Every structure is written in C-alpha cells, then in structure tokens.
C-alpha cells in the first residue's frame, strides 16, 4: 500500500528508528480479526449470561441454539482469518526485504483516476507521494 510506504518514510525522515520499541509491523487485516474476536466473545458472553440468569430456561431454548450457532459460525470465520493473518506475518520479513515503492498499489490508479462514486477526476496519489519521497530523500537518492 502506497500510503503505508509514505507513513513509514515520514517516520524515518523525522529521525525515529525502525527498531523503536513502540513500532510494530502488522498486516492491515489484524484490525478486522480483532473485531471478529470481540464479536465472538460478546455473543458467547451473552449466551452464557442468558443461560445463567435463566432466561433460556423459560421457552427460550431456540434462542440459545441460534446464538450458539452464531458463535460457531463466527469462530469458523475468525479461525480462517486468523490463519491468513498468521501466514502473512510469517511472510512479512521476506516482503520487507523485497519491498519496492514502485510496486505498491494505490486506490486512485486502480480506478483509473476517476472517482467511482461520482465520476469526477482524481488527483494521483502516486505522483504526490513519489514527489514528496524524492524531495525528502533526494540527497540519499543521489548518493546511490
């Protein structure tokens, strides 16, 4: 992702080290995985609460079954997503070692620089970011 490249370059440009204790690299999908975990735990907690307070004892067994199935479905989906994230984390060192800013994707180029919602022309993020990176790193680029 092109904007991630820009953010990382800005971090380094500000003189902050990449081995900083608070800096951690994660795939973008980690956020959605955490939301799924929270959702699954919330539904599971609700089912347990309803069971223990006796709500499900009074003719609400079908509700318990529906919530139970929902937990199973969420956990299956979550398991699949977490497996994908673990594989991406495993590949991260290789991806960073082979990284090239020219190969990054950006939204504006992927839609032909036309806003898909209203058809208006879009400014190219790639040109803006490449120009900014070149300005910030011109001295290092010339030294190579």
PDB file of N, CA, C and O in Angstrom, residues 26-98:
ATOM      1  N   UNK A  26       2.302  -4.901  11.366  1.00  0.00           N
ATOM      2  CA  UNK A  26       1.219  -5.874  11.315  1.00  0.00           C
ATOM      3  C   UNK A  26       0.508  -5.759   9.986  1.00  0.00           C
ATOM      4  O   UNK A  26       0.405  -4.673   9.421  1.00  0.00           O
ATOM      5  N   UNK A  27      -0.033  -6.870   9.486  1.00  0.00           N
ATOM      6  CA  UNK A  27      -0.871  -6.782   8.290  1.00  0.00           C
ATOM      7  C   UNK A  27      -2.127  -5.960   8.602  1.00  0.00           C
ATOM      8  O   UNK A  27      -2.602  -5.936   9.739  1.00  0.00           O
ATOM      9  N   UNK A  28      -2.668  -5.321   7.606  1.00  0.00           N
ATOM     10  CA  UNK A  28      -3.843  -4.474   7.770  1.00  0.00           C
ATOM     11  C   UNK A  28      -5.026  -5.270   8.322  1.00  0.00           C
ATOM     12  O   UNK A  28      -5.841  -4.763   9.079  1.00  0.00           O
ATOM     13  N   UNK A  29      -5.106  -6.548   7.997  1.00  0.00           N
ATOM     14  CA  UNK A  29      -6.238  -7.375   8.397  1.00  0.00           C
ATOM     15  C   UNK A  29      -6.298  -7.649   9.896  1.00  0.00           C
ATOM     16  O   UNK A  29      -7.292  -8.173  10.381  1.00  0.00           O
ATOM     17  N   UNK A  30      -5.277  -7.296  10.648  1.00  0.00           N
ATOM     18  CA  UNK A  30      -5.289  -7.549  12.083  1.00  0.00           C
ATOM     19  C   UNK A  30      -6.476  -6.835  12.738  1.00  0.00           C
ATOM     20  O   UNK A  30      -7.128  -7.389  13.618  1.00  0.00           O
ATOM     21  N   UNK A  31      -6.790  -5.636  12.273  1.00  0.00           N
ATOM     22  CA  UNK A  31      -7.921  -4.886  12.843  1.00  0.00           C
ATOM     23  C   UNK A  31      -9.231  -5.640  12.699  1.00  0.00           C
ATOM     24  O   UNK A  31      -9.997  -5.770  13.660  1.00  0.00           O
ATOM     25  N   UNK A  32      -9.498  -6.149  11.508  1.00  0.00           N
ATOM     26  CA  UNK A  32     -10.751  -6.887  11.311  1.00  0.00           C
ATOM     27  C   UNK A  32     -10.744  -8.178  12.127  1.00  0.00           C
ATOM     28  O   UNK A  32     -11.795  -8.610  12.623  1.00  0.00           O
ATOM     29  N   UNK A  33      -9.595  -8.797  12.285  1.00  0.00           N
ATOM     30  CA  UNK A  33      -9.506 -10.003  13.108  1.00  0.00           C
ATOM     31  C   UNK A  33      -9.842  -9.719  14.557  1.00  0.00           C
ATOM     32  O   UNK A  33     -10.554 -10.490  15.203  1.00  0.00           O
ATOM     33  N   UNK A  34      -9.354  -8.593  15.060  1.00  0.00           N
ATOM     34  CA  UNK A  34      -9.657  -8.231  16.447  1.00  0.00           C
ATOM     35  C   UNK A  34     -11.141  -7.924  16.635  1.00  0.00           C
ATOM     36  O   UNK A  34     -11.726  -8.255  17.662  1.00  0.00           O
ATOM     37  N   UNK A  35     -11.759  -7.306  15.641  1.00  0.00           N
ATOM     38  CA  UNK A  35     -13.194  -7.034  15.706  1.00  0.00           C
ATOM     39  C   UNK A  35     -13.968  -8.352  15.738  1.00  0.00           C
ATOM     40  O   UNK A  35     -14.938  -8.506  16.497  1.00  0.00           O
ATOM     41  N   UNK A  36     -13.543  -9.324  14.934  1.00  0.00           N
ATOM     42  CA  UNK A  36     -14.211 -10.634  14.934  1.00  0.00           C
ATOM     43  C   UNK A  36     -14.060 -11.332  16.282  1.00  0.00           C
ATOM     44  O   UNK A  36     -15.013 -11.930  16.786  1.00  0.00           O
ATOM     45  N   UNK A  37     -12.878 -11.262  16.865  1.00  0.00           N
ATOM     46  CA  UNK A  37     -12.668 -11.873  18.179  1.00  0.00           C
ATOM     47  C   UNK A  37     -13.598 -11.223  19.203  1.00  0.00           C
ATOM     48  O   UNK A  37     -14.267 -11.911  19.976  1.00  0.00           O
ATOM     49  N   UNK A  38     -13.657  -9.896  19.186  1.00  0.00           N
ATOM     50  CA  UNK A  38     -14.526  -9.185  20.130  1.00  0.00           C
ATOM     51  C   UNK A  38     -15.996  -9.555  19.912  1.00  0.00           C
ATOM     52  O   UNK A  38     -16.744  -9.757  20.874  1.00  0.00           O
ATOM     53  N   UNK A  39     -16.420  -9.650  18.656  1.00  0.00           N
ATOM     54  CA  UNK A  39     -17.804 -10.014  18.361  1.00  0.00           C
ATOM     55  C   UNK A  39     -18.132 -11.413  18.848  1.00  0.00           C
ATOM     56  O   UNK A  39     -19.181 -11.650  19.449  1.00  0.00           O
ATOM     57  N   UNK A  40     -17.226 -12.328  18.606  1.00  0.00           N
ATOM     58  CA  UNK A  40     -17.434 -13.714  19.022  1.00  0.00           C
ATOM     59  C   UNK A  40     -17.505 -13.804  20.546  1.00  0.00           C
ATOM     60  O   UNK A  40     -18.381 -14.478  21.107  1.00  0.00           O
ATOM     61  N   UNK A  41     -16.606 -13.127  21.228  1.00  0.00           N
ATOM     62  CA  UNK A  41     -16.618 -13.137  22.685  1.00  0.00           C
ATOM     63  C   UNK A  41     -17.885 -12.486  23.232  1.00  0.00           C
ATOM     64  O   UNK A  41     -18.451 -12.954  24.225  1.00  0.00           O
ATOM     65  N   UNK A  42     -18.344 -11.416  22.577  1.00  0.00           N
ATOM     66  CA  UNK A  42     -19.567 -10.741  23.029  1.00  0.00           C
ATOM     67  C   UNK A  42     -20.782 -11.650  22.898  1.00  0.00           C
ATOM     68  O   UNK A  42     -21.592 -11.751  23.821  1.00  0.00           O
ATOM     69  N   UNK A  43     -20.925 -12.307  21.770  1.00  0.00           N
ATOM     70  CA  UNK A  43     -22.063 -13.208  21.567  1.00  0.00           C
ATOM     71  C   UNK A  43     -21.976 -14.382  22.537  1.00  0.00           C
ATOM     72  O   UNK A  43     -22.981 -14.767  23.151  1.00  0.00           O
ATOM     73  N   UNK A  44     -20.788 -14.935  22.704  1.00  0.00           N
ATOM     74  CA  UNK A  44     -20.610 -16.036  23.642  1.00  0.00           C
ATOM     75  C   UNK A  44     -20.950 -15.626  25.064  1.00  0.00           C
ATOM     76  O   UNK A  44     -21.608 -16.374  25.809  1.00  0.00           O
ATOM     77  N   UNK A  45     -20.519 -14.435  25.458  1.00  0.00           N
ATOM     78  CA  UNK A  45     -20.831 -13.922  26.798  1.00  0.00           C
ATOM     79  C   UNK A  45     -22.329 -13.730  26.966  1.00  0.00           C
ATOM     80  O   UNK A  45     -22.894 -14.060  28.016  1.00  0.00           O
ATOM     81  N   UNK A  46     -22.982 -13.206  25.946  1.00  0.00           N
ATOM     82  CA  UNK A  46     -24.432 -13.017  26.006  1.00  0.00           C
ATOM     83  C   UNK A  46     -25.153 -14.350  26.177  1.00  0.00           C
ATOM     84  O   UNK A  46     -26.071 -14.477  26.993  1.00  0.00           O
ATOM     85  N   UNK A  47     -24.739 -15.359  25.423  1.00  0.00           N
ATOM     86  CA  UNK A  47     -25.353 -16.683  25.535  1.00  0.00           C
ATOM     87  C   UNK A  47     -25.181 -17.223  26.952  1.00  0.00           C
ATOM     88  O   UNK A  47     -26.142 -17.710  27.556  1.00  0.00           O
ATOM     89  N   UNK A  48     -23.974 -17.135  27.484  1.00  0.00           N
ATOM     90  CA  UNK A  48     -23.731 -17.629  28.845  1.00  0.00           C
ATOM     91  C   UNK A  48     -24.557 -16.862  29.865  1.00  0.00           C
ATOM     92  O   UNK A  48     -25.144 -17.448  30.771  1.00  0.00           O
ATOM     93  N   UNK A  49     -24.620 -15.559  29.717  1.00  0.00           N
ATOM     94  CA  UNK A  49     -25.403 -14.724  30.642  1.00  0.00           C
ATOM     95  C   UNK A  49     -26.873 -15.121  30.609  1.00  0.00           C
ATOM     96  O   UNK A  49     -27.498 -15.308  31.653  1.00  0.00           O
ATOM     97  N   UNK A  50     -27.419 -15.252  29.406  1.00  0.00           N
ATOM     98  CA  UNK A  50     -28.827 -15.623  29.285  1.00  0.00           C
ATOM     99  C   UNK A  50     -29.087 -17.001  29.870  1.00  0.00           C
ATOM    100  O   UNK A  50     -30.129 -17.242  30.488  1.00  0.00           O
ATOM    101  N   UNK A  51     -28.153 -17.900  29.705  1.00  0.00           N
ATOM    102  CA  UNK A  51     -28.306 -19.251  30.242  1.00  0.00           C
ATOM    103  C   UNK A  51     -28.280 -19.220  31.767  1.00  0.00           C
ATOM    104  O   UNK A  51     -29.120 -19.837  32.431  1.00  0.00           O
ATOM    105  N   UNK A  52     -27.324 -18.491  32.337  1.00  0.00           N
ATOM    106  CA  UNK A  52     -27.163 -18.495  33.789  1.00  0.00           C
ATOM    107  C   UNK A  52     -28.251 -17.718  34.518  1.00  0.00           C
ATOM    108  O   UNK A  52     -28.572 -18.040  35.643  1.00  0.00           O
ATOM    109  N   UNK A  53     -28.831 -16.699  33.918  1.00  0.00           N
ATOM    110  CA  UNK A  53     -29.900 -15.965  34.600  1.00  0.00           C
ATOM    111  C   UNK A  53     -31.251 -16.620  34.389  1.00  0.00           C
ATOM    112  O   UNK A  53     -32.262 -16.149  34.875  1.00  0.00           O
ATOM    113  N   UNK A  54     -31.269 -17.699  33.646  1.00  0.00           N
ATOM    114  CA  UNK A  54     -32.486 -18.469  33.499  1.00  0.00           C
ATOM    115  C   UNK A  54     -33.414 -18.028  32.391  1.00  0.00           C
ATOM    116  O   UNK A  54     -34.496 -18.577  32.229  1.00  0.00           O
ATOM    117  N   UNK A  55     -33.030 -17.054  31.597  1.00  0.00           N
ATOM    118  CA  UNK A  55     -33.897 -16.577  30.517  1.00  0.00           C
ATOM    119  C   UNK A  55     -34.132 -17.697  29.509  1.00  0.00           C
ATOM    120  O   UNK A  55     -35.240 -17.876  29.000  1.00  0.00           O
ATOM    121  N   UNK A  56     -33.110 -18.469  29.253  1.00  0.00           N
ATOM    122  CA  UNK A  56     -33.233 -19.514  28.239  1.00  0.00           C
ATOM    123  C   UNK A  56     -33.960 -20.750  28.757  1.00  0.00           C
ATOM    124  O   UNK A  56     -34.319 -21.621  27.992  1.00  0.00           O
ATOM    125  N   UNK A  57     -34.194 -20.795  30.053  1.00  0.00           N
ATOM    126  CA  UNK A  57     -34.899 -21.929  30.630  1.00  0.00           C
ATOM    127  C   UNK A  57     -36.405 -21.835  30.362  1.00  0.00           C
ATOM    128  O   UNK A  57     -37.104 -22.828  30.352  1.00  0.00           O
ATOM    129  N   UNK A  58     -36.920 -20.650  30.162  1.00  0.00           N
ATOM    130  CA  UNK A  58     -38.357 -20.427  30.049  1.00  0.00           C
ATOM    131  C   UNK A  58     -38.796 -20.337  28.593  1.00  0.00           C
ATOM    132  O   UNK A  58     -39.231 -19.298  28.126  1.00  0.00           O
ATOM    133  N   UNK A  59     -38.640 -21.432  27.860  1.00  0.00           N
ATOM    134  CA  UNK A  59     -39.119 -21.452  26.488  1.00  0.00           C
ATOM    135  C   UNK A  59     -38.242 -20.702  25.510  1.00  0.00           C
ATOM    136  O   UNK A  59     -38.681 -20.368  24.423  1.00  0.00           O
ATOM    137  N   UNK A  60     -37.039 -20.409  25.892  1.00  0.00           N
ATOM    138  CA  UNK A  60     -36.146 -19.655  25.015  1.00  0.00           C
ATOM    139  C   UNK A  60     -35.007 -20.537  24.509  1.00  0.00           C
ATOM    140  O   UNK A  60     -33.961 -20.050  24.126  1.00  0.00           O
ATOM    141  N   UNK A  61     -35.187 -21.827  24.517  1.00  0.00           N
ATOM    142  CA  UNK A  61     -34.145 -22.756  24.075  1.00  0.00           C
ATOM    143  C   UNK A  61     -33.738 -22.518  22.635  1.00  0.00           C
ATOM    144  O   UNK A  61     -32.574 -22.674  22.275  1.00  0.00           O
ATOM    145  N   UNK A  62     -34.716 -22.138  21.788  1.00  0.00           N
ATOM    146  CA  UNK A  62     -34.406 -21.872  20.384  1.00  0.00           C
ATOM    147  C   UNK A  62     -33.443 -20.698  20.259  1.00  0.00           C
ATOM    148  O   UNK A  62     -32.537 -20.707  19.415  1.00  0.00           O
ATOM    149  N   UNK A  63     -33.602 -19.705  21.112  1.00  0.00           N
ATOM    150  CA  UNK A  63     -32.697 -18.548  21.099  1.00  0.00           C
ATOM    151  C   UNK A  63     -31.286 -18.992  21.449  1.00  0.00           C
ATOM    152  O   UNK A  63     -30.315 -18.563  20.831  1.00  0.00           O
ATOM    153  N   UNK A  64     -31.183 -19.877  22.436  1.00  0.00           N
ATOM    154  CA  UNK A  64     -29.875 -20.399  22.828  1.00  0.00           C
ATOM    155  C   UNK A  64     -29.218 -21.115  21.655  1.00  0.00           C
ATOM    156  O   UNK A  64     -28.029 -20.942  21.395  1.00  0.00           O
ATOM    157  N   UNK A  65     -29.992 -21.913  20.941  1.00  0.00           N
ATOM    158  CA  UNK A  65     -29.462 -22.642  19.794  1.00  0.00           C
ATOM    159  C   UNK A  65     -29.005 -21.678  18.704  1.00  0.00           C
ATOM    160  O   UNK A  65     -27.925 -21.840  18.122  1.00  0.00           O
ATOM    161  N   UNK A  66     -29.801 -20.639  18.428  1.00  0.00           N
ATOM    162  CA  UNK A  66     -29.441 -19.660  17.401  1.00  0.00           C
ATOM    163  C   UNK A  66     -28.150 -18.936  17.788  1.00  0.00           C
ATOM    164  O   UNK A  66     -27.235 -18.800  16.968  1.00  0.00           O
ATOM    165  N   UNK A  67     -28.066 -18.486  19.043  1.00  0.00           N
ATOM    166  CA  UNK A  67     -26.845 -17.803  19.477  1.00  0.00           C
ATOM    167  C   UNK A  67     -25.651 -18.756  19.445  1.00  0.00           C
ATOM    168  O   UNK A  67     -24.553 -18.370  19.075  1.00  0.00           O
ATOM    169  N   UNK A  68     -25.865 -20.002  19.830  1.00  0.00           N
ATOM    170  CA  UNK A  68     -24.785 -20.990  19.779  1.00  0.00           C
ATOM    171  C   UNK A  68     -24.279 -21.199  18.362  1.00  0.00           C
ATOM    172  O   UNK A  68     -23.069 -21.255  18.120  1.00  0.00           O
ATOM    173  N   UNK A  69     -25.210 -21.304  17.416  1.00  0.00           N
ATOM    174  CA  UNK A  69     -24.818 -21.451  16.004  1.00  0.00           C
ATOM    175  C   UNK A  69     -24.078 -20.205  15.512  1.00  0.00           C
ATOM    176  O   UNK A  69     -23.118 -20.313  14.744  1.00  0.00           O
ATOM    177  N   UNK A  70     -24.534 -19.049  15.950  1.00  0.00           N
ATOM    178  CA  UNK A  70     -23.861 -17.808  15.563  1.00  0.00           C
ATOM    179  C   UNK A  70     -22.416 -17.796  16.056  1.00  0.00           C
ATOM    180  O   UNK A  70     -21.500 -17.413  15.323  1.00  0.00           O
ATOM    181  N   UNK A  71     -22.206 -18.261  17.278  1.00  0.00           N
ATOM    182  CA  UNK A  71     -20.846 -18.333  17.821  1.00  0.00           C
ATOM    183  C   UNK A  71     -19.999 -19.292  16.983  1.00  0.00           C
ATOM    184  O   UNK A  71     -18.851 -18.986  16.637  1.00  0.00           O
ATOM    185  N   UNK A  72     -20.551 -20.441  16.631  1.00  0.00           N
ATOM    186  CA  UNK A  72     -19.811 -21.422  15.827  1.00  0.00           C
ATOM    187  C   UNK A  72     -19.444 -20.831  14.464  1.00  0.00           C
ATOM    188  O   UNK A  72     -18.315 -20.974  13.986  1.00  0.00           O
ATOM    189  N   UNK A  73     -20.397 -20.146  13.827  1.00  0.00           N
ATOM    190  CA  UNK A  73     -20.134 -19.529  12.521  1.00  0.00           C
ATOM    191  C   UNK A  73     -19.067 -18.458  12.642  1.00  0.00           C
ATOM    192  O   UNK A  73     -18.119 -18.409  11.846  1.00  0.00           O
ATOM    193  N   UNK A  74     -19.198 -17.590  13.648  1.00  0.00           N
ATOM    194  CA  UNK A  74     -18.201 -16.535  13.847  1.00  0.00           C
ATOM    195  C   UNK A  74     -16.821 -17.130  14.125  1.00  0.00           C
ATOM    196  O   UNK A  74     -15.820 -16.645  13.607  1.00  0.00           O
ATOM    197  N   UNK A  75     -16.765 -18.167  14.934  1.00  0.00           N
ATOM    198  CA  UNK A  75     -15.470 -18.770  15.256  1.00  0.00           C
ATOM    199  C   UNK A  75     -14.845 -19.426  14.024  1.00  0.00           C
ATOM    200  O   UNK A  75     -13.629 -19.370  13.845  1.00  0.00           O
ATOM    201  N   UNK A  76     -15.659 -20.028  13.170  1.00  0.00           N
ATOM    202  CA  UNK A  76     -15.134 -20.631  11.940  1.00  0.00           C
ATOM    203  C   UNK A  76     -14.538 -19.566  11.036  1.00  0.00           C
ATOM    204  O   UNK A  76     -13.432 -19.716  10.513  1.00  0.00           O
ATOM    205  N   UNK A  77     -15.280 -18.484  10.843  1.00  0.00           N
ATOM    206  CA  UNK A  77     -14.800 -17.381  10.012  1.00  0.00           C
ATOM    207  C   UNK A  77     -13.555 -16.761  10.627  1.00  0.00           C
ATOM    208  O   UNK A  77     -12.572 -16.492   9.942  1.00  0.00           O
ATOM    209  N   UNK A  78     -13.585 -16.567  11.948  1.00  0.00           N
ATOM    210  CA  UNK A  78     -12.464 -15.967  12.649  1.00  0.00           C
ATOM    211  C   UNK A  78     -11.227 -16.853  12.529  1.00  0.00           C
ATOM    212  O   UNK A  78     -10.113 -16.373  12.304  1.00  0.00           O
ATOM    213  N   UNK A  79     -11.402 -18.156  12.652  1.00  0.00           N
ATOM    214  CA  UNK A  79     -10.283 -19.088  12.539  1.00  0.00           C
ATOM    215  C   UNK A  79      -9.623 -18.985  11.169  1.00  0.00           C
ATOM    216  O   UNK A  79      -8.389 -18.959  11.055  1.00  0.00           O
ATOM    217  N   UNK A  80     -10.442 -18.897  10.136  1.00  0.00           N
ATOM    218  CA  UNK A  80      -9.916 -18.761   8.780  1.00  0.00           C
ATOM    219  C   UNK A  80      -9.125 -17.465   8.629  1.00  0.00           C
ATOM    220  O   UNK A  80      -8.022 -17.449   8.074  1.00  0.00           O
ATOM    221  N   UNK A  81      -9.676 -16.364   9.129  1.00  0.00           N
ATOM    222  CA  UNK A  81      -8.997 -15.061   9.027  1.00  0.00           C
ATOM    223  C   UNK A  81      -7.697 -15.049   9.831  1.00  0.00           C
ATOM    224  O   UNK A  81      -6.695 -14.506   9.397  1.00  0.00           O
ATOM    225  N   UNK A  82      -7.723 -15.646  11.017  1.00  0.00           N
ATOM    226  CA  UNK A  82      -6.519 -15.663  11.844  1.00  0.00           C
ATOM    227  C   UNK A  82      -5.428 -16.509  11.205  1.00  0.00           C
ATOM    228  O   UNK A  82      -4.244 -16.175  11.296  1.00  0.00           O
ATOM    229  N   UNK A  83      -5.801 -17.581  10.533  1.00  0.00           N
ATOM    230  CA  UNK A  83      -4.818 -18.405   9.816  1.00  0.00           C
ATOM    231  C   UNK A  83      -4.169 -17.592   8.703  1.00  0.00           C
ATOM    232  O   UNK A  83      -2.944 -17.620   8.529  1.00  0.00           O
ATOM    233  N   UNK A  84      -4.985 -16.852   7.958  1.00  0.00           N
ATOM    234  CA  UNK A  84      -4.462 -15.997   6.888  1.00  0.00           C
ATOM    235  C   UNK A  84      -3.513 -14.945   7.455  1.00  0.00           C
ATOM    236  O   UNK A  84      -2.438 -14.703   6.905  1.00  0.00           O
ATOM    237  N   UNK A  85      -3.896 -14.329   8.584  1.00  0.00           N
ATOM    238  CA  UNK A  85      -3.035 -13.315   9.193  1.00  0.00           C
ATOM    239  C   UNK A  85      -1.718 -13.913   9.670  1.00  0.00           C
ATOM    240  O   UNK A  85      -0.659 -13.303   9.511  1.00  0.00           O
ATOM    241  N   UNK A  86      -1.762 -15.115  10.236  1.00  0.00           N
ATOM    242  CA  UNK A  86      -0.532 -15.765  10.694  1.00  0.00           C
ATOM    243  C   UNK A  86       0.405 -16.035   9.513  1.00  0.00           C
ATOM    244  O   UNK A  86       1.619 -15.843   9.610  1.00  0.00           O
ATOM    245  N   UNK A  87      -0.161 -16.462   8.391  1.00  0.00           N
ATOM    246  CA  UNK A  87       0.648 -16.697   7.194  1.00  0.00           C
ATOM    247  C   UNK A  87       1.265 -15.388   6.698  1.00  0.00           C
ATOM    248  O   UNK A  87       2.425 -15.357   6.288  1.00  0.00           O
ATOM    249  N   UNK A  88       0.493 -14.295   6.739  1.00  0.00           N
ATOM    250  CA  UNK A  88       1.020 -13.005   6.306  1.00  0.00           C
ATOM    251  C   UNK A  88       2.129 -12.525   7.233  1.00  0.00           C
ATOM    252  O   UNK A  88       3.127 -11.964   6.772  1.00  0.00           O
ATOM    253  N   UNK A  89       1.963 -12.730   8.532  1.00  0.00           N
ATOM    254  CA  UNK A  89       3.011 -12.348   9.474  1.00  0.00           C
ATOM    255  C   UNK A  89       4.292 -13.143   9.221  1.00  0.00           C
ATOM    256  O   UNK A  89       5.386 -12.619   9.345  1.00  0.00           O
ATOM    257  N   UNK A  90       4.137 -14.400   8.853  1.00  0.00           N
ATOM    258  CA  UNK A  90       5.296 -15.235   8.537  1.00  0.00           C
ATOM    259  C   UNK A  90       6.030 -14.713   7.307  1.00  0.00           C
ATOM    260  O   UNK A  90       7.250 -14.793   7.213  1.00  0.00           O
ATOM    261  N   UNK A  91       5.295 -14.189   6.336  1.00  0.00           N
ATOM    262  CA  UNK A  91       5.866 -13.694   5.086  1.00  0.00           C
ATOM    263  C   UNK A  91       6.392 -12.261   5.196  1.00  0.00           C
ATOM    264  O   UNK A  91       7.104 -11.792   4.313  1.00  0.00           O
ATOM    265  N   UNK A  92       6.058 -11.562   6.282  1.00  0.00           N
ATOM    266  CA  UNK A  92       6.409 -10.155   6.405  1.00  0.00           C
ATOM    267  C   UNK A  92       7.905  -9.859   6.246  1.00  0.00           C
ATOM    268  O   UNK A  92       8.264  -8.946   5.500  1.00  0.00           O
ATOM    269  N   UNK A  93       8.823 -10.596   6.889  1.00  0.00           N
ATOM    270  CA  UNK A  93      10.245 -10.294   6.702  1.00  0.00           C
ATOM    271  C   UNK A  93      10.681 -10.385   5.235  1.00  0.00           C
ATOM    272  O   UNK A  93      11.458  -9.560   4.758  1.00  0.00           O
ATOM    273  N   UNK A  94      10.166 -11.372   4.514  1.00  0.00           N
ATOM    274  CA  UNK A  94      10.511 -11.535   3.095  1.00  0.00           C
ATOM    275  C   UNK A  94       9.942 -10.365   2.287  1.00  0.00           C
ATOM    276  O   UNK A  94      10.617  -9.810   1.420  1.00  0.00           O
ATOM    277  N   UNK A  95       8.711  -9.996   2.592  1.00  0.00           N
ATOM    278  CA  UNK A  95       8.071  -8.892   1.875  1.00  0.00           C
ATOM    279  C   UNK A  95       8.827  -7.579   2.104  1.00  0.00           C
ATOM    280  O   UNK A  95       9.019  -6.803   1.174  1.00  0.00           O
ATOM    281  N   UNK A  96       9.258  -7.346   3.340  1.00  0.00           N
ATOM    282  CA  UNK A  96      10.014  -6.121   3.630  1.00  0.00           C
ATOM    283  C   UNK A  96      11.377  -6.133   2.937  1.00  0.00           C
ATOM    284  O   UNK A  96      11.831  -5.100   2.442  1.00  0.00           O
ATOM    285  N   UNK A  97      12.013  -7.293   2.903  1.00  0.00           N
ATOM    286  CA  UNK A  97      13.331  -7.391   2.262  1.00  0.00           C
ATOM    287  C   UNK A  97      13.248  -7.144   0.758  1.00  0.00           C
ATOM    288  O   UNK A  97      14.176  -6.616   0.155  1.00  0.00           O
ATOM    289  N   UNK A  98      12.123  -7.517   0.132  1.00  0.00           N
ATOM    290  CA  UNK A  98      11.957  -7.368  -1.319  1.00  0.00           C
ATOM    291  C   UNK A  98      11.108  -6.160  -1.701  1.00  0.00           C
ATOM    292  O   UNK A  98      10.704  -6.039  -2.852  1.00  0.00           O
TER     293      UNK A  98
END
